[in-house]
Amino acid sequence: MAWKTLDEMDLNGKRVLTRVDINVPMEEGRVTDSTRIDRILPTIRDIQAKGGTPILLAHFGRPKGQIVPEMSLRHVVPALSHALGQDVTFIDGNYGQSVEALPSGAVALLENTRFNPGEEKNDRGFAERLASLGDVYVNDAFSAAHRAHSSTEALARLLPACAGRLMEAELSHLEAALGQPKRPVVAVVGGAKVSTKLDLLGNLVSKVDHLVIGGGMANTFMAAEGLKIGTSLAEHEMTGTASEIKSKAEAAGCQIHLPRDIVVAREFKAGAASETLPADACPEDAMILDAGPETVKAIAGVFEACQTLIWNGPLGAFEIPPFNMATNAAAKHAAALTKSGRLISVAGGGDTVAALNDADAADAFTYISTAGGAFLEWMEGKTLPGVAALEG
């Protein structure tokens, strides 16, 4: 662990520039889901407990260097103040004087960093302007760590820097899951397209012992094996790539698991008439929308034989019942193994979190990452600029 934590920093009497992710969903000017706000509270409170004054930096939406009033972080202040149980001082583009006037124990939030055109260019001048406002830099936004922006990368190199509690938790759990995991390791990778997860699959086959492939990606792999998949979502132009990934897995000693049975339907809608068939028996006029019970049983057996699970993506069209059966059943089994202490389970990605919540399994997993792109790039084995900057 080359990066420092809050425990190693002297924050007493210091202004602490704290990069957070509060890019929360909003409707009619109100926050509709405060999960991201809730997850930064431990960092803010620990900074205060150590005598520091947290000055929060964050982006909101994609204003592309322009001032867009509806993307102002001013709208987030009421929800943030409510969660903290104290007033939060909002500071617009005129940073300097307002920051100097902050009393001890205050919490401040700066305006959307992406209103400045230098932010997404990782402009050093903008980073220096930000650095002049504080004494210490804390990055608590793992979900933005794959972006080399002024507030995530350049700024970290200008001040004494460390990881916040959420960043620390993300990095520690991810290192335990893929860096130095308890073996055997199984990865579940689902989703629509092989093409969007090529780097991910290529990296995982050399890192894990078992790779369970689900969703539309599984259809492409089955087509590569010569199986008929009817009108199913698939990337037929990627079958050669799928075969290459399978060969790479075999060479690395990684066993790939594809559906043994399938749930097919003629319509893609909730409650559509469906049937369960062997994986090699998809009718020409039907589409595969989920894995069947025999597949779930096989996946459960893999989970039971492993000590670490990494999960990204659903096994079927989980948004539309009854095609959430495989994802729900497998997730519940993983959750039960985790609760009994037999499995370390780490999951991440937007669809994944939604699917695990849908299965009422998320709370039992060892760790759920709220990051999307950063979680994927970490799984792909890529260097995350925001993390690398903390390592010096």
PDB file of N, CA, C and O in Angstrom, residues 209-262:
ATOM      1  N   ASP A 209      -9.342 -18.112 -11.463  1.00  0.00           N
ATOM      2  CA  ASP A 209      -9.369 -19.557 -11.726  1.00  0.00           C
ATOM      3  C   ASP A 209     -10.619 -19.979 -12.496  1.00  0.00           C
ATOM      4  O   ASP A 209     -10.602 -20.956 -13.231  1.00  0.00           O
ATOM      5  N   HIS A 210     -11.709 -19.224 -12.287  1.00  0.00           N
ATOM      6  CA  HIS A 210     -12.969 -19.511 -12.972  1.00  0.00           C
ATOM      7  C   HIS A 210     -13.563 -18.206 -13.490  1.00  0.00           C
ATOM      8  O   HIS A 210     -13.550 -17.193 -12.791  1.00  0.00           O
ATOM      9  N   LEU A 211     -14.110 -18.250 -14.701  1.00  0.00           N
ATOM     10  CA  LEU A 211     -14.748 -17.080 -15.286  1.00  0.00           C
ATOM     11  C   LEU A 211     -16.141 -17.478 -15.767  1.00  0.00           C
ATOM     12  O   LEU A 211     -16.290 -18.296 -16.684  1.00  0.00           O
ATOM     13  N   VAL A 212     -17.160 -16.941 -15.105  1.00  0.00           N
ATOM     14  CA  VAL A 212     -18.545 -17.193 -15.478  1.00  0.00           C
ATOM     15  C   VAL A 212     -19.004 -16.061 -16.396  1.00  0.00           C
ATOM     16  O   VAL A 212     -18.945 -14.887 -16.020  1.00  0.00           O
ATOM     17  N   ILE A 213     -19.441 -16.415 -17.594  1.00  0.00           N
ATOM     18  CA  ILE A 213     -19.863 -15.408 -18.566  1.00  0.00           C
ATOM     19  C   ILE A 213     -21.373 -15.498 -18.756  1.00  0.00           C
ATOM     20  O   ILE A 213     -21.920 -16.579 -18.996  1.00  0.00           O
ATOM     21  N   GLY A 214     -22.039 -14.337 -18.633  1.00  0.00           N
ATOM     22  CA  GLY A 214     -23.492 -14.313 -18.750  1.00  0.00           C
ATOM     23  C   GLY A 214     -23.971 -13.200 -19.652  1.00  0.00           C
ATOM     24  O   GLY A 214     -23.177 -12.454 -20.235  1.00  0.00           O
ATOM     25  N   GLY A 215     -25.292 -13.070 -19.750  1.00  0.00           N
ATOM     26  CA  GLY A 215     -25.885 -12.009 -20.554  1.00  0.00           C
ATOM     27  C   GLY A 215     -25.651 -12.206 -22.039  1.00  0.00           C
ATOM     28  O   GLY A 215     -25.364 -13.305 -22.513  1.00  0.00           O
ATOM     29  N   GLY A 216     -25.752 -11.099 -22.785  1.00  0.00           N
ATOM     30  CA  GLY A 216     -25.552 -11.171 -24.220  1.00  0.00           C
ATOM     31  C   GLY A 216     -24.166 -11.665 -24.603  1.00  0.00           C
ATOM     32  O   GLY A 216     -23.984 -12.288 -25.653  1.00  0.00           O
ATOM     33  N   MET A 217     -23.176 -11.413 -23.739  1.00  0.00           N
ATOM     34  CA  MET A 217     -21.814 -11.886 -24.018  1.00  0.00           C
ATOM     35  C   MET A 217     -21.773 -13.401 -24.123  1.00  0.00           C
ATOM     36  O   MET A 217     -21.054 -13.959 -24.951  1.00  0.00           O
ATOM     37  N   ALA A 218     -22.539 -14.071 -23.269  1.00  0.00           N
ATOM     38  CA  ALA A 218     -22.560 -15.541 -23.298  1.00  0.00           C
ATOM     39  C   ALA A 218     -23.081 -16.038 -24.643  1.00  0.00           C
ATOM     40  O   ALA A 218     -22.611 -17.055 -25.168  1.00  0.00           O
ATOM     41  N   ASN A 219     -24.046 -15.315 -25.221  1.00  0.00           N
ATOM     42  CA  ASN A 219     -24.574 -15.711 -26.530  1.00  0.00           C
ATOM     43  C   ASN A 219     -23.477 -15.682 -27.591  1.00  0.00           C
ATOM     44  O   ASN A 219     -23.395 -16.566 -28.446  1.00  0.00           O
ATOM     45  N   THR A 220     -22.639 -14.657 -27.552  1.00  0.00           N
ATOM     46  CA  THR A 220     -21.541 -14.556 -28.513  1.00  0.00           C
ATOM     47  C   THR A 220     -20.571 -15.715 -28.349  1.00  0.00           C
ATOM     48  O   THR A 220     -20.097 -16.307 -29.335  1.00  0.00           O
ATOM     49  N   PHE A 221     -20.256 -16.051 -27.085  1.00  0.00           N
ATOM     50  CA  PHE A 221     -19.353 -17.185 -26.834  1.00  0.00           C
ATOM     51  C   PHE A 221     -19.982 -18.498 -27.295  1.00  0.00           C
ATOM     52  O   PHE A 221     -19.288 -19.376 -27.833  1.00  0.00           O
ATOM     53  N   MET A 222     -21.286 -18.664 -27.090  1.00  0.00           N
ATOM     54  CA  MET A 222     -21.951 -19.897 -27.530  1.00  0.00           C
ATOM     55  C   MET A 222     -21.973 -19.979 -29.058  1.00  0.00           C
ATOM     56  O   MET A 222     -21.773 -21.048 -29.637  1.00  0.00           O
ATOM     57  N   ALA A 223     -22.192 -18.830 -29.714  1.00  0.00           N
ATOM     58  CA  ALA A 223     -22.160 -18.813 -31.177  1.00  0.00           C
ATOM     59  C   ALA A 223     -20.768 -19.188 -31.688  1.00  0.00           C
ATOM     60  O   ALA A 223     -20.630 -19.868 -32.711  1.00  0.00           O
ATOM     61  N   ALA A 224     -19.750 -18.765 -30.937  1.00  0.00           N
ATOM     62  CA  ALA A 224     -18.369 -19.099 -31.314  1.00  0.00           C
ATOM     63  C   ALA A 224     -18.116 -20.598 -31.235  1.00  0.00           C
ATOM     64  O   ALA A 224     -17.239 -21.132 -31.931  1.00  0.00           O
ATOM     65  N   GLU A 225     -18.896 -21.275 -30.403  1.00  0.00           N
ATOM     66  CA  GLU A 225     -18.757 -22.728 -30.277  1.00  0.00           C
ATOM     67  C   GLU A 225     -19.650 -23.474 -31.268  1.00  0.00           C
ATOM     68  O   GLU A 225     -19.740 -24.701 -31.246  1.00  0.00           O
ATOM     69  N   GLY A 226     -20.333 -22.715 -32.126  1.00  0.00           N
ATOM     70  CA  GLY A 226     -21.160 -23.328 -33.154  1.00  0.00           C
ATOM     71  C   GLY A 226     -22.588 -23.600 -32.739  1.00  0.00           C
ATOM     72  O   GLY A 226     -23.343 -24.245 -33.481  1.00  0.00           O
ATOM     73  N   LEU A 227     -22.993 -23.106 -31.564  1.00  0.00           N
ATOM     74  CA  LEU A 227     -24.364 -23.327 -31.107  1.00  0.00           C
ATOM     75  C   LEU A 227     -25.318 -22.351 -31.781  1.00  0.00           C
ATOM     76  O   LEU A 227     -24.966 -21.200 -32.030  1.00  0.00           O
ATOM     77  N   LYS A 228     -26.524 -22.805 -32.063  1.00  0.00           N
ATOM     78  CA  LYS A 228     -27.550 -21.938 -32.641  1.00  0.00           C
ATOM     79  C   LYS A 228     -28.136 -21.067 -31.525  1.00  0.00           C
ATOM     80  O   LYS A 228     -28.473 -21.565 -30.449  1.00  0.00           O
ATOM     81  N   ILE A 229     -28.231 -19.759 -31.765  1.00  0.00           N
ATOM     82  CA  ILE A 229     -28.752 -18.873 -30.723  1.00  0.00           C
ATOM     83  C   ILE A 229     -29.960 -18.074 -31.194  1.00  0.00           C
ATOM     84  O   ILE A 229     -30.365 -17.098 -30.563  1.00  0.00           O
ATOM     85  N   GLY A 230     -30.591 -18.499 -32.291  1.00  0.00           N
ATOM     86  CA  GLY A 230     -31.814 -17.878 -32.759  1.00  0.00           C
ATOM     87  C   GLY A 230     -31.669 -16.394 -33.035  1.00  0.00           C
ATOM     88  O   GLY A 230     -30.713 -15.956 -33.686  1.00  0.00           O
ATOM     89  N   THR A 231     -32.600 -15.618 -32.500  1.00  0.00           N
ATOM     90  CA  THR A 231     -32.588 -14.160 -32.708  1.00  0.00           C
ATOM     91  C   THR A 231     -31.969 -13.433 -31.520  1.00  0.00           C
ATOM     92  O   THR A 231     -32.195 -12.233 -31.318  1.00  0.00           O
ATOM     93  N   SER A 232     -31.177 -14.134 -30.726  1.00  0.00           N
ATOM     94  CA  SER A 232     -30.594 -13.565 -29.501  1.00  0.00           C
ATOM     95  C   SER A 232     -29.638 -12.411 -29.794  1.00  0.00           C
ATOM     96  O   SER A 232     -28.991 -12.368 -30.843  1.00  0.00           O
ATOM     97  N   LEU A 233     -29.564 -11.492 -28.826  1.00  0.00           N
ATOM     98  CA  LEU A 233     -28.570 -10.424 -28.893  1.00  0.00           C
ATOM     99  C   LEU A 233     -27.187 -11.055 -28.871  1.00  0.00           C
ATOM    100  O   LEU A 233     -26.861 -11.854 -27.989  1.00  0.00           O
ATOM    101  N   ALA A 234     -26.374 -10.741 -29.859  1.00  0.00           N
ATOM    102  CA  ALA A 234     -25.009 -11.281 -29.929  1.00  0.00           C
ATOM    103  C   ALA A 234     -24.203 -10.440 -30.905  1.00  0.00           C
ATOM    104  O   ALA A 234     -24.757  -9.705 -31.722  1.00  0.00           O
ATOM    105  N   GLU A 235     -22.883 -10.556 -30.799  1.00  0.00           N
ATOM    106  CA  GLU A 235     -21.981  -9.885 -31.728  1.00  0.00           C
ATOM    107  C   GLU A 235     -21.283 -10.962 -32.559  1.00  0.00           C
ATOM    108  O   GLU A 235     -20.234 -11.470 -32.201  1.00  0.00           O
ATOM    109  N   HIS A 236     -21.916 -11.318 -33.666  1.00  0.00           N
ATOM    110  CA  HIS A 236     -21.383 -12.420 -34.472  1.00  0.00           C
ATOM    111  C   HIS A 236     -20.001 -12.096 -35.035  1.00  0.00           C
ATOM    112  O   HIS A 236     -19.190 -13.001 -35.280  1.00  0.00           O
ATOM    113  N   GLU A 237     -19.723 -10.791 -35.214  1.00  0.00           N
ATOM    114  CA  GLU A 237     -18.398 -10.405 -35.723  1.00  0.00           C
ATOM    115  C   GLU A 237     -17.309 -10.584 -34.666  1.00  0.00           C
ATOM    116  O   GLU A 237     -16.115 -10.476 -34.981  1.00  0.00           O
ATOM    117  N   MET A 238     -17.735 -10.875 -33.422  1.00  0.00           N
ATOM    118  CA  MET A 238     -16.776 -11.039 -32.328  1.00  0.00           C
ATOM    119  C   MET A 238     -16.541 -12.497 -31.959  1.00  0.00           C
ATOM    120  O   MET A 238     -15.847 -12.786 -30.986  1.00  0.00           O
ATOM    121  N   THR A 239     -17.091 -13.422 -32.724  1.00  0.00           N
ATOM    122  CA  THR A 239     -16.947 -14.841 -32.349  1.00  0.00           C
ATOM    123  C   THR A 239     -15.485 -15.289 -32.407  1.00  0.00           C
ATOM    124  O   THR A 239     -15.048 -16.106 -31.597  1.00  0.00           O
ATOM    125  N   GLY A 240     -14.740 -14.736 -33.354  1.00  0.00           N
ATOM    126  CA  GLY A 240     -13.317 -15.079 -33.421  1.00  0.00           C
ATOM    127  C   GLY A 240     -12.575 -14.612 -32.184  1.00  0.00           C
ATOM    128  O   GLY A 240     -11.730 -15.323 -31.633  1.00  0.00           O
ATOM    129  N   THR A 241     -12.916 -13.405 -31.727  1.00  0.00           N
ATOM    130  CA  THR A 241     -12.315 -12.861 -30.509  1.00  0.00           C
ATOM    131  C   THR A 241     -12.693 -13.710 -29.295  1.00  0.00           C
ATOM    132  O   THR A 241     -11.863 -13.967 -28.417  1.00  0.00           O
ATOM    133  N   ALA A 242     -13.953 -14.151 -29.256  1.00  0.00           N
ATOM    134  CA  ALA A 242     -14.403 -15.001 -28.154  1.00  0.00           C
ATOM    135  C   ALA A 242     -13.591 -16.296 -28.113  1.00  0.00           C
ATOM    136  O   ALA A 242     -13.191 -16.766 -27.033  1.00  0.00           O
ATOM    137  N   SER A 243     -13.330 -16.854 -29.270  1.00  0.00           N
ATOM    138  CA  SER A 243     -12.530 -18.089 -29.337  1.00  0.00           C
ATOM    139  C   SER A 243     -11.100 -17.849 -28.859  1.00  0.00           C
ATOM    140  O   SER A 243     -10.503 -18.687 -28.175  1.00  0.00           O
ATOM    141  N   GLU A 244     -10.555 -16.673 -29.207  1.00  0.00           N
ATOM    142  CA  GLU A 244      -9.202 -16.325 -28.756  1.00  0.00           C
ATOM    143  C   GLU A 244      -9.150 -16.191 -27.237  1.00  0.00           C
ATOM    144  O   GLU A 244      -8.185 -16.638 -26.595  1.00  0.00           O
ATOM    145  N   ILE A 245     -10.183 -15.571 -26.665  1.00  0.00           N
ATOM    146  CA  ILE A 245     -10.233 -15.415 -25.208  1.00  0.00           C
ATOM    147  C   ILE A 245     -10.314 -16.784 -24.539  1.00  0.00           C
ATOM    148  O   ILE A 245      -9.654 -17.038 -23.523  1.00  0.00           O
ATOM    149  N   LYS A 246     -11.102 -17.672 -25.127  1.00  0.00           N
ATOM    150  CA  LYS A 246     -11.224 -19.015 -24.556  1.00  0.00           C
ATOM    151  C   LYS A 246      -9.883 -19.757 -24.611  1.00  0.00           C
ATOM    152  O   LYS A 246      -9.489 -20.429 -23.658  1.00  0.00           O
ATOM    153  N   SER A 247      -9.164 -19.599 -25.712  1.00  0.00           N
ATOM    154  CA  SER A 247      -7.841 -20.244 -25.838  1.00  0.00           C
ATOM    155  C   SER A 247      -6.855 -19.668 -24.825  1.00  0.00           C
ATOM    156  O   SER A 247      -6.075 -20.401 -24.212  1.00  0.00           O
ATOM    157  N   LYS A 248      -6.907 -18.346 -24.643  1.00  0.00           N
ATOM    158  CA  LYS A 248      -6.032 -17.699 -23.666  1.00  0.00           C
ATOM    159  C   LYS A 248      -6.346 -18.188 -22.259  1.00  0.00           C
ATOM    160  O   LYS A 248      -5.438 -18.408 -21.441  1.00  0.00           O
ATOM    161  N   ALA A 249      -7.631 -18.387 -21.982  1.00  0.00           N
ATOM    162  CA  ALA A 249      -8.039 -18.886 -20.671  1.00  0.00           C
ATOM    163  C   ALA A 249      -7.512 -20.296 -20.434  1.00  0.00           C
ATOM    164  O   ALA A 249      -6.997 -20.617 -19.345  1.00  0.00           O
ATOM    165  N   GLU A 250      -7.628 -21.137 -21.437  1.00  0.00           N
ATOM    166  CA  GLU A 250      -7.148 -22.514 -21.309  1.00  0.00           C
ATOM    167  C   GLU A 250      -5.648 -22.536 -21.038  1.00  0.00           C
ATOM    168  O   GLU A 250      -5.161 -23.291 -20.197  1.00  0.00           O
ATOM    169  N   ALA A 251      -4.920 -21.671 -21.726  1.00  0.00           N
ATOM    170  CA  ALA A 251      -3.464 -21.612 -21.543  1.00  0.00           C
ATOM    171  C   ALA A 251      -3.098 -21.128 -20.146  1.00  0.00           C
ATOM    172  O   ALA A 251      -2.065 -21.510 -19.591  1.00  0.00           O
ATOM    173  N   ALA A 252      -3.957 -20.284 -19.571  1.00  0.00           N
ATOM    174  CA  ALA A 252      -3.689 -19.716 -18.248  1.00  0.00           C
ATOM    175  C   ALA A 252      -4.252 -20.566 -17.108  1.00  0.00           C
ATOM    176  O   ALA A 252      -4.076 -20.231 -15.930  1.00  0.00           O
ATOM    177  N   GLY A 253      -4.955 -21.645 -17.460  1.00  0.00           N
ATOM    178  CA  GLY A 253      -5.542 -22.494 -16.422  1.00  0.00           C
ATOM    179  C   GLY A 253      -6.820 -21.934 -15.838  1.00  0.00           C
ATOM    180  O   GLY A 253      -7.209 -22.279 -14.717  1.00  0.00           O
ATOM    181  N   CYS A 254      -7.486 -21.076 -16.597  1.00  0.00           N
ATOM    182  CA  CYS A 254      -8.755 -20.480 -16.151  1.00  0.00           C
ATOM    183  C   CYS A 254      -9.897 -21.208 -16.860  1.00  0.00           C
ATOM    184  O   CYS A 254      -9.911 -21.306 -18.092  1.00  0.00           O
ATOM    185  N   GLN A 255     -10.851 -21.694 -16.099  1.00  0.00           N
ATOM    186  CA  GLN A 255     -11.989 -22.402 -16.681  1.00  0.00           C
ATOM    187  C   GLN A 255     -13.138 -21.439 -16.945  1.00  0.00           C
ATOM    188  O   GLN A 255     -13.604 -20.751 -16.033  1.00  0.00           O
ATOM    189  N   ILE A 256     -13.577 -21.381 -18.189  1.00  0.00           N
ATOM    190  CA  ILE A 256     -14.707 -20.528 -18.557  1.00  0.00           C
ATOM    191  C   ILE A 256     -16.009 -21.323 -18.447  1.00  0.00           C
ATOM    192  O   ILE A 256     -16.090 -22.472 -18.897  1.00  0.00           O
ATOM    193  N   HIS A 257     -17.011 -20.706 -17.829  1.00  0.00           N
ATOM    194  CA  HIS A 257     -18.303 -21.359 -17.637  1.00  0.00           C
ATOM    195  C   HIS A 257     -19.367 -20.604 -18.432  1.00  0.00           C
ATOM    196  O   HIS A 257     -19.599 -19.407 -18.213  1.00  0.00           O
ATOM    197  N   LEU A 258     -20.014 -21.307 -19.368  1.00  0.00           N
ATOM    198  CA  LEU A 258     -21.097 -20.756 -20.163  1.00  0.00           C
ATOM    199  C   LEU A 258     -22.407 -21.444 -19.768  1.00  0.00           C
ATOM    200  O   LEU A 258     -22.385 -22.481 -19.092  1.00  0.00           O
ATOM    201  N   PRO A 259     -23.551 -20.890 -20.169  1.00  0.00           N
ATOM    202  CA  PRO A 259     -24.829 -21.514 -19.801  1.00  0.00           C
ATOM    203  C   PRO A 259     -24.936 -22.973 -20.250  1.00  0.00           C
ATOM    204  O   PRO A 259     -24.548 -23.314 -21.376  1.00  0.00           O
ATOM    205  N   ARG A 260     -25.480 -23.804 -19.349  1.00  0.00           N
ATOM    206  CA  ARG A 260     -25.760 -25.204 -19.682  1.00  0.00           C
ATOM    207  C   ARG A 260     -27.195 -25.353 -20.186  1.00  0.00           C
ATOM    208  O   ARG A 260     -27.502 -26.258 -20.955  1.00  0.00           O
ATOM    209  N   ASP A 261     -28.058 -24.475 -19.680  1.00  0.00           N
ATOM    210  CA  ASP A 261     -29.422 -24.420 -20.174  1.00  0.00           C
ATOM    211  C   ASP A 261     -29.831 -22.959 -20.289  1.00  0.00           C
ATOM    212  O   ASP A 261     -29.195 -22.075 -19.690  1.00  0.00           O
ATOM    213  N   ILE A 262     -30.848 -22.692 -21.064  1.00  0.00           N
ATOM    214  CA  ILE A 262     -31.207 -21.317 -21.393  1.00  0.00           C
ATOM    215  C   ILE A 262     -32.714 -21.104 -21.246  1.00  0.00           C
ATOM    216  O   ILE A 262     -33.500 -22.045 -21.357  1.00  0.00           O
TER     217      ILE A 262
END
